[in-house]
Amino acid sequence: MPQGGPQSVDRALAVLDAVAEAPGPVSAKALARQVGCALSTAYHLLGPLTDRGYLTRTPLGYVPGPRIPGLHRALRRHLGTADGRADGMAELLSRVRRATGGEAYHTAYQGGRITVVDTTAPVTDTANPFAPGRELRAHATAHGKALLAELPRALRRRYFDEHGMARLTPATITSAERMEAELARVRGQGFAVSIGEADPAYTCLALALPGAAGAGTDAVHALSVSLPTAEYGRRPDAVRRALAEAAAGRL
């Protein structure tokens, strides 16, 4: 468990993460084992998390509570684009999904972090490799490349210094020099593509949204789509065209 603050705060957040990542309800005893604390301590942490609506206690254990969707809405609001596009992002993602047949994503860079803000992929689709939340594989994804290509070189260097470029598949770019060349290509062609770099079975395509910086923020936004690599290979031009038209507001 990471130790970045008071132990009780770290443990409470670890409990919340454990429940969020579990496939089903989690008992207090299992949470205590997972977090590494006494059962009494686990109950001490679970009380306020439940009272505030971050968790819900069911007969089978703890599950995410009603406060969580509000946090997601707040994240989307704070990462909203300058032209108000975030208000219609869910509908835009649905249109991209219908036009391409792949799952669509809204991602954003802000404050040194890249986040998958929203997606058309069902929460039950555990096979999908790009779930909402913090993106730790940006160097290997099309949306990560599209966002990083928009940043000043100093911010890109800082990002890679902090997050590294782990090899996820044989196709993953792990060299800073190769990555800079790749991002220059992204800027030149106006879109980014990742063929099996984050997940060997998937190809993703992305582009930065016009006017992407949110007012008063350093946020940069991207629109992306992922498909099984074989399916993408049958119609790459059609997928790129649909994504470009969506970003331009013509889809």
PDB file of N, CA and C in Angstrom, residues 163-238:
ATOM      1  N   HIS A 163       6.668   8.626 -15.005  1.00  0.00           N
ATOM      2  CA  HIS A 163       5.872   7.426 -15.282  1.00  0.00           C
ATOM      3  C   HIS A 163       6.638   6.338 -16.033  1.00  0.00           C
ATOM      4  N   GLY A 164       7.729   6.696 -16.680  1.00  0.00           N
ATOM      5  CA  GLY A 164       8.497   5.707 -17.411  1.00  0.00           C
ATOM      6  C   GLY A 164       7.790   5.230 -18.662  1.00  0.00           C
ATOM      7  N   MET A 165       8.428   4.283 -19.339  1.00  0.00           N
ATOM      8  CA  MET A 165       7.855   3.691 -20.552  1.00  0.00           C
ATOM      9  C   MET A 165       8.064   2.186 -20.498  1.00  0.00           C
ATOM     10  N   ALA A 166       7.277   1.538 -19.682  1.00  0.00           N
ATOM     11  CA  ALA A 166       7.418   0.093 -19.492  1.00  0.00           C
ATOM     12  C   ALA A 166       7.060  -0.653 -20.770  1.00  0.00           C
ATOM     13  N   ARG A 167       7.763  -1.748 -21.027  1.00  0.00           N
ATOM     14  CA  ARG A 167       7.443  -2.582 -22.183  1.00  0.00           C
ATOM     15  C   ARG A 167       6.255  -3.473 -21.825  1.00  0.00           C
ATOM     16  N   LEU A 168       5.139  -3.254 -22.526  1.00  0.00           N
ATOM     17  CA  LEU A 168       3.915  -4.005 -22.273  1.00  0.00           C
ATOM     18  C   LEU A 168       3.710  -5.129 -23.270  1.00  0.00           C
ATOM     19  N   THR A 169       4.172  -4.914 -24.504  1.00  0.00           N
ATOM     20  CA  THR A 169       4.120  -5.924 -25.563  1.00  0.00           C
ATOM     21  C   THR A 169       5.389  -5.748 -26.395  1.00  0.00           C
ATOM     22  N   PRO A 170       5.692  -6.666 -27.295  1.00  0.00           N
ATOM     23  CA  PRO A 170       6.866  -6.478 -28.156  1.00  0.00           C
ATOM     24  C   PRO A 170       6.804  -5.205 -29.006  1.00  0.00           C
ATOM     25  N   ALA A 171       5.598  -4.646 -29.207  1.00  0.00           N
ATOM     26  CA  ALA A 171       5.451  -3.449 -30.044  1.00  0.00           C
ATOM     27  C   ALA A 171       5.580  -2.143 -29.271  1.00  0.00           C
ATOM     28  N   THR A 172       5.661  -2.210 -27.949  1.00  0.00           N
ATOM     29  CA  THR A 172       5.700  -0.989 -27.140  1.00  0.00           C
ATOM     30  C   THR A 172       6.974  -0.192 -27.385  1.00  0.00           C
ATOM     31  N   ILE A 173       6.818   1.121 -27.552  1.00  0.00           N
ATOM     32  CA  ILE A 173       7.974   2.015 -27.666  1.00  0.00           C
ATOM     33  C   ILE A 173       8.484   2.327 -26.260  1.00  0.00           C
ATOM     34  N   THR A 174       9.756   2.062 -26.021  1.00  0.00           N
ATOM     35  CA  THR A 174      10.327   2.295 -24.687  1.00  0.00           C
ATOM     36  C   THR A 174      11.514   3.252 -24.725  1.00  0.00           C
ATOM     37  N   SER A 175      11.872   3.733 -25.888  1.00  0.00           N
ATOM     38  CA  SER A 175      12.997   4.654 -26.046  1.00  0.00           C
ATOM     39  C   SER A 175      12.496   6.087 -26.151  1.00  0.00           C
ATOM     40  N   ALA A 176      13.109   7.015 -25.389  1.00  0.00           N
ATOM     41  CA  ALA A 176      12.715   8.420 -25.446  1.00  0.00           C
ATOM     42  C   ALA A 176      12.913   8.992 -26.848  1.00  0.00           C
ATOM     43  N   GLU A 177      13.995   8.605 -27.502  1.00  0.00           N
ATOM     44  CA  GLU A 177      14.266   9.109 -28.845  1.00  0.00           C
ATOM     45  C   GLU A 177      13.205   8.634 -29.831  1.00  0.00           C
ATOM     46  N   ARG A 178      12.864   7.354 -29.766  1.00  0.00           N
ATOM     47  CA  ARG A 178      11.825   6.824 -30.655  1.00  0.00           C
ATOM     48  C   ARG A 178      10.470   7.437 -30.355  1.00  0.00           C
ATOM     49  N   MET A 179      10.208   7.690 -29.075  1.00  0.00           N
ATOM     50  CA  MET A 179       8.927   8.286 -28.715  1.00  0.00           C
ATOM     51  C   MET A 179       8.815   9.707 -29.245  1.00  0.00           C
ATOM     52  N   GLU A 180       9.890  10.483 -29.158  1.00  0.00           N
ATOM     53  CA  GLU A 180       9.842  11.843 -29.698  1.00  0.00           C
ATOM     54  C   GLU A 180       9.585  11.818 -31.205  1.00  0.00           C
ATOM     55  N   ALA A 181      10.207  10.869 -31.906  1.00  0.00           N
ATOM     56  CA  ALA A 181       9.958  10.733 -33.340  1.00  0.00           C
ATOM     57  C   ALA A 181       8.503  10.345 -33.608  1.00  0.00           C
ATOM     58  N   GLU A 182       7.971   9.452 -32.772  1.00  0.00           N
ATOM     59  CA  GLU A 182       6.582   9.035 -32.916  1.00  0.00           C
ATOM     60  C   GLU A 182       5.627  10.209 -32.687  1.00  0.00           C
ATOM     61  N   LEU A 183       5.890  11.020 -31.668  1.00  0.00           N
ATOM     62  CA  LEU A 183       5.008  12.142 -31.365  1.00  0.00           C
ATOM     63  C   LEU A 183       5.109  13.229 -32.435  1.00  0.00           C
ATOM     64  N   ALA A 184       6.285  13.386 -33.036  1.00  0.00           N
ATOM     65  CA  ALA A 184       6.418  14.318 -34.164  1.00  0.00           C
ATOM     66  C   ALA A 184       5.557  13.840 -35.333  1.00  0.00           C
ATOM     67  N   ARG A 185       5.518  12.518 -35.547  1.00  0.00           N
ATOM     68  CA  ARG A 185       4.688  11.949 -36.608  1.00  0.00           C
ATOM     69  C   ARG A 185       3.215  12.187 -36.294  1.00  0.00           C
ATOM     70  N   VAL A 186       2.833  12.057 -35.025  1.00  0.00           N
ATOM     71  CA  VAL A 186       1.446  12.308 -34.617  1.00  0.00           C
ATOM     72  C   VAL A 186       1.052  13.746 -34.943  1.00  0.00           C
ATOM     73  N   ARG A 187       1.921  14.691 -34.592  1.00  0.00           N
ATOM     74  CA  ARG A 187       1.619  16.093 -34.878  1.00  0.00           C
ATOM     75  C   ARG A 187       1.518  16.339 -36.383  1.00  0.00           C
ATOM     76  N   GLY A 188       2.367  15.679 -37.140  1.00  0.00           N
ATOM     77  CA  GLY A 188       2.366  15.881 -38.581  1.00  0.00           C
ATOM     78  C   GLY A 188       1.136  15.330 -39.267  1.00  0.00           C
ATOM     79  N   GLN A 189       0.652  14.158 -38.835  1.00  0.00           N
ATOM     80  CA  GLN A 189      -0.483  13.530 -39.522  1.00  0.00           C
ATOM     81  C   GLN A 189      -1.825  13.851 -38.880  1.00  0.00           C
ATOM     82  N   GLY A 190      -1.769  14.417 -37.658  1.00  0.00           N
ATOM     83  CA  GLY A 190      -3.003  14.842 -37.015  1.00  0.00           C
ATOM     84  C   GLY A 190      -3.735  13.781 -36.234  1.00  0.00           C
ATOM     85  N   PHE A 191      -3.175  12.593 -36.103  1.00  0.00           N
ATOM     86  CA  PHE A 191      -3.796  11.533 -35.307  1.00  0.00           C
ATOM     87  C   PHE A 191      -2.710  10.584 -34.818  1.00  0.00           C
ATOM     88  N   ALA A 192      -3.059   9.817 -33.793  1.00  0.00           N
ATOM     89  CA  ALA A 192      -2.134   8.826 -33.235  1.00  0.00           C
ATOM     90  C   ALA A 192      -2.747   7.441 -33.372  1.00  0.00           C
ATOM     91  N   VAL A 193      -1.893   6.450 -33.540  1.00  0.00           N
ATOM     92  CA  VAL A 193      -2.357   5.072 -33.635  1.00  0.00           C
ATOM     93  C   VAL A 193      -1.445   4.185 -32.793  1.00  0.00           C
ATOM     94  N   SER A 194      -2.035   3.201 -32.169  1.00  0.00           N
ATOM     95  CA  SER A 194      -1.282   2.215 -31.389  1.00  0.00           C
ATOM     96  C   SER A 194      -1.774   0.839 -31.809  1.00  0.00           C
ATOM     97  N   ILE A 195      -0.909   0.096 -32.483  1.00  0.00           N
ATOM     98  CA  ILE A 195      -1.272  -1.248 -32.943  1.00  0.00           C
ATOM     99  C   ILE A 195      -0.612  -2.280 -32.031  1.00  0.00           C
ATOM    100  N   GLY A 196      -1.390  -2.786 -31.090  1.00  0.00           N
ATOM    101  CA  GLY A 196      -0.878  -3.809 -30.175  1.00  0.00           C
ATOM    102  C   GLY A 196       0.215  -3.342 -29.242  1.00  0.00           C
ATOM    103  N   GLU A 197       0.335  -2.052 -28.971  1.00  0.00           N
ATOM    104  CA  GLU A 197       1.406  -1.559 -28.105  1.00  0.00           C
ATOM    105  C   GLU A 197       1.054  -1.648 -26.626  1.00  0.00           C
ATOM    106  N   ALA A 198      -0.235  -1.477 -26.301  1.00  0.00           N
ATOM    107  CA  ALA A 198      -0.679  -1.603 -24.908  1.00  0.00           C
ATOM    108  C   ALA A 198      -1.275  -2.979 -24.640  1.00  0.00           C
ATOM    109  N   ASP A 199      -1.961  -3.510 -25.638  1.00  0.00           N
ATOM    110  CA  ASP A 199      -2.579  -4.826 -25.547  1.00  0.00           C
ATOM    111  C   ASP A 199      -2.421  -5.466 -26.924  1.00  0.00           C
ATOM    112  N   PRO A 200      -1.853  -6.650 -27.003  1.00  0.00           N
ATOM    113  CA  PRO A 200      -1.561  -7.235 -28.320  1.00  0.00           C
ATOM    114  C   PRO A 200      -2.790  -7.476 -29.175  1.00  0.00           C
ATOM    115  N   ALA A 201      -3.964  -7.525 -28.577  1.00  0.00           N
ATOM    116  CA  ALA A 201      -5.173  -7.836 -29.337  1.00  0.00           C
ATOM    117  C   ALA A 201      -5.891  -6.606 -29.870  1.00  0.00           C
ATOM    118  N   TYR A 202      -5.484  -5.420 -29.424  1.00  0.00           N
ATOM    119  CA  TYR A 202      -6.244  -4.221 -29.758  1.00  0.00           C
ATOM    120  C   TYR A 202      -5.404  -3.176 -30.491  1.00  0.00           C
ATOM    121  N   THR A 203      -6.082  -2.442 -31.372  1.00  0.00           N
ATOM    122  CA  THR A 203      -5.532  -1.245 -32.001  1.00  0.00           C
ATOM    123  C   THR A 203      -6.396  -0.071 -31.560  1.00  0.00           C
ATOM    124  N   CYS A 204      -5.761   1.032 -31.217  1.00  0.00           N
ATOM    125  CA  CYS A 204      -6.529   2.227 -30.884  1.00  0.00           C
ATOM    126  C   CYS A 204      -6.051   3.399 -31.730  1.00  0.00           C
ATOM    127  N   LEU A 205      -6.991   4.285 -32.013  1.00  0.00           N
ATOM    128  CA  LEU A 205      -6.753   5.463 -32.837  1.00  0.00           C
ATOM    129  C   LEU A 205      -7.266   6.668 -32.058  1.00  0.00           C
ATOM    130  N   ALA A 206      -6.538   7.790 -32.087  1.00  0.00           N
ATOM    131  CA  ALA A 206      -6.939   8.949 -31.291  1.00  0.00           C
ATOM    132  C   ALA A 206      -6.492  10.236 -31.951  1.00  0.00           C
ATOM    133  N   LEU A 207      -7.185  11.311 -31.592  1.00  0.00           N
ATOM    134  CA  LEU A 207      -6.739  12.644 -31.985  1.00  0.00           C
ATOM    135  C   LEU A 207      -7.125  13.634 -30.900  1.00  0.00           C
ATOM    136  N   ALA A 208      -6.302  14.673 -30.764  1.00  0.00           N
ATOM    137  CA  ALA A 208      -6.578  15.729 -29.792  1.00  0.00           C
ATOM    138  C   ALA A 208      -7.774  16.538 -30.266  1.00  0.00           C
ATOM    139  N   LEU A 209      -8.622  16.948 -29.338  1.00  0.00           N
ATOM    140  CA  LEU A 209      -9.795  17.725 -29.698  1.00  0.00           C
ATOM    141  C   LEU A 209      -9.426  19.174 -29.966  1.00  0.00           C
ATOM    142  N   PRO A 210     -10.009  19.792 -30.979  1.00  0.00           N
ATOM    143  CA  PRO A 210      -9.738  21.211 -31.239  1.00  0.00           C
ATOM    144  C   PRO A 210     -10.152  22.060 -30.044  1.00  0.00           C
ATOM    145  N   GLY A 211      -9.353  23.087 -29.747  1.00  0.00           N
ATOM    146  CA  GLY A 211      -9.649  23.937 -28.598  1.00  0.00           C
ATOM    147  C   GLY A 211      -9.694  23.141 -27.323  1.00  0.00           C
ATOM    148  N   ALA A 212      -8.725  22.214 -27.196  1.00  0.00           N
ATOM    149  CA  ALA A 212      -8.818  21.208 -26.132  1.00  0.00           C
ATOM    150  C   ALA A 212      -8.574  21.749 -24.752  1.00  0.00           C
ATOM    151  N   ALA A 213      -7.832  22.821 -24.592  1.00  0.00           N
ATOM    152  CA  ALA A 213      -7.499  23.299 -23.250  1.00  0.00           C
ATOM    153  C   ALA A 213      -8.727  23.887 -22.587  1.00  0.00           C
ATOM    154  N   GLY A 214      -9.039  23.413 -21.392  1.00  0.00           N
ATOM    155  CA  GLY A 214     -10.156  23.968 -20.646  1.00  0.00           C
ATOM    156  C   GLY A 214      -9.838  25.354 -20.133  1.00  0.00           C
ATOM    157  N   ALA A 215     -10.846  26.204 -20.026  1.00  0.00           N
ATOM    158  CA  ALA A 215     -10.624  27.576 -19.582  1.00  0.00           C
ATOM    159  C   ALA A 215     -10.059  27.581 -18.170  1.00  0.00           C
ATOM    160  N   GLY A 216      -8.942  28.259 -17.987  1.00  0.00           N
ATOM    161  CA  GLY A 216      -8.334  28.358 -16.667  1.00  0.00           C
ATOM    162  C   GLY A 216      -7.633  27.095 -16.220  1.00  0.00           C
ATOM    163  N   THR A 217      -7.431  26.128 -17.111  1.00  0.00           N
ATOM    164  CA  THR A 217      -6.761  24.887 -16.741  1.00  0.00           C
ATOM    165  C   THR A 217      -5.650  24.598 -17.743  1.00  0.00           C
ATOM    166  N   ASP A 218      -4.864  23.578 -17.414  1.00  0.00           N
ATOM    167  CA  ASP A 218      -3.836  23.135 -18.364  1.00  0.00           C
ATOM    168  C   ASP A 218      -4.289  21.853 -19.060  1.00  0.00           C
ATOM    169  N   ALA A 219      -5.609  21.596 -19.058  1.00  0.00           N
ATOM    170  CA  ALA A 219      -6.128  20.331 -19.576  1.00  0.00           C
ATOM    171  C   ALA A 219      -6.058  20.273 -21.094  1.00  0.00           C
ATOM    172  N   VAL A 220      -5.703  19.099 -21.601  1.00  0.00           N
ATOM    173  CA  VAL A 220      -5.747  18.795 -23.027  1.00  0.00           C
ATOM    174  C   VAL A 220      -6.605  17.540 -23.173  1.00  0.00           C
ATOM    175  N   HIS A 221      -7.463  17.507 -24.190  1.00  0.00           N
ATOM    176  CA  HIS A 221      -8.425  16.424 -24.342  1.00  0.00           C
ATOM    177  C   HIS A 221      -8.201  15.659 -25.637  1.00  0.00           C
ATOM    178  N   ALA A 222      -8.619  14.401 -25.642  1.00  0.00           N
ATOM    179  CA  ALA A 222      -8.517  13.585 -26.850  1.00  0.00           C
ATOM    180  C   ALA A 222      -9.752  12.710 -26.983  1.00  0.00           C
ATOM    181  N   LEU A 223     -10.058  12.365 -28.212  1.00  0.00           N
ATOM    182  CA  LEU A 223     -11.134  11.445 -28.552  1.00  0.00           C
ATOM    183  C   LEU A 223     -10.481  10.222 -29.190  1.00  0.00           C
ATOM    184  N   SER A 224     -10.877   9.044 -28.766  1.00  0.00           N
ATOM    185  CA  SER A 224     -10.229   7.851 -29.307  1.00  0.00           C
ATOM    186  C   SER A 224     -11.224   6.714 -29.458  1.00  0.00           C
ATOM    187  N   VAL A 225     -10.784   5.691 -30.186  1.00  0.00           N
ATOM    188  CA  VAL A 225     -11.594   4.503 -30.399  1.00  0.00           C
ATOM    189  C   VAL A 225     -10.666   3.295 -30.403  1.00  0.00           C
ATOM    190  N   SER A 226     -11.127   2.180 -29.883  1.00  0.00           N
ATOM    191  CA  SER A 226     -10.334   0.947 -29.910  1.00  0.00           C
ATOM    192  C   SER A 226     -11.149  -0.174 -30.521  1.00  0.00           C
ATOM    193  N   LEU A 227     -10.452  -1.015 -31.304  1.00  0.00           N
ATOM    194  CA  LEU A 227     -11.071  -2.173 -31.937  1.00  0.00           C
ATOM    195  C   LEU A 227     -10.088  -3.334 -31.900  1.00  0.00           C
ATOM    196  N   PRO A 228     -10.583  -4.556 -31.998  1.00  0.00           N
ATOM    197  CA  PRO A 228      -9.663  -5.673 -32.214  1.00  0.00           C
ATOM    198  C   PRO A 228      -8.816  -5.384 -33.449  1.00  0.00           C
ATOM    199  N   THR A 229      -7.538  -5.705 -33.379  1.00  0.00           N
ATOM    200  CA  THR A 229      -6.599  -5.331 -34.444  1.00  0.00           C
ATOM    201  C   THR A 229      -7.021  -5.867 -35.811  1.00  0.00           C
ATOM    202  N   ALA A 230      -7.509  -7.076 -35.868  1.00  0.00           N
ATOM    203  CA  ALA A 230      -7.923  -7.647 -37.155  1.00  0.00           C
ATOM    204  C   ALA A 230      -9.076  -6.856 -37.755  1.00  0.00           C
ATOM    205  N   GLU A 231     -10.009  -6.413 -36.909  1.00  0.00           N
ATOM    206  CA  GLU A 231     -11.153  -5.653 -37.401  1.00  0.00           C
ATOM    207  C   GLU A 231     -10.709  -4.278 -37.898  1.00  0.00           C
ATOM    208  N   TYR A 232      -9.827  -3.626 -37.144  1.00  0.00           N
ATOM    209  CA  TYR A 232      -9.319  -2.321 -37.558  1.00  0.00           C
ATOM    210  C   TYR A 232      -8.602  -2.438 -38.912  1.00  0.00           C
ATOM    211  N   GLY A 233      -7.839  -3.509 -39.100  1.00  0.00           N
ATOM    212  CA  GLY A 233      -7.073  -3.685 -40.321  1.00  0.00           C
ATOM    213  C   GLY A 233      -7.924  -3.786 -41.567  1.00  0.00           C
ATOM    214  N   ARG A 234      -9.196  -4.156 -41.406  1.00  0.00           N
ATOM    215  CA  ARG A 234     -10.082  -4.281 -42.574  1.00  0.00           C
ATOM    216  C   ARG A 234     -10.622  -2.930 -43.046  1.00  0.00           C
ATOM    217  N   ARG A 235     -10.602  -1.907 -42.167  1.00  0.00           N
ATOM    218  CA  ARG A 235     -11.186  -0.614 -42.556  1.00  0.00           C
ATOM    219  C   ARG A 235     -10.545   0.560 -41.813  1.00  0.00           C
ATOM    220  N   PRO A 236      -9.233   0.675 -41.847  1.00  0.00           N
ATOM    221  CA  PRO A 236      -8.561   1.763 -41.110  1.00  0.00           C
ATOM    222  C   PRO A 236      -8.976   3.151 -41.582  1.00  0.00           C
ATOM    223  N   ASP A 237      -9.142   3.341 -42.893  1.00  0.00           N
ATOM    224  CA  ASP A 237      -9.491   4.667 -43.408  1.00  0.00           C
ATOM    225  C   ASP A 237     -10.871   5.095 -42.934  1.00  0.00           C
ATOM    226  N   ALA A 238     -11.813   4.173 -42.925  1.00  0.00           N
ATOM    227  CA  ALA A 238     -13.172   4.501 -42.487  1.00  0.00           C
ATOM    228  C   ALA A 238     -13.193   4.877 -41.006  1.00  0.00           C
TER     229      ALA A 238
END
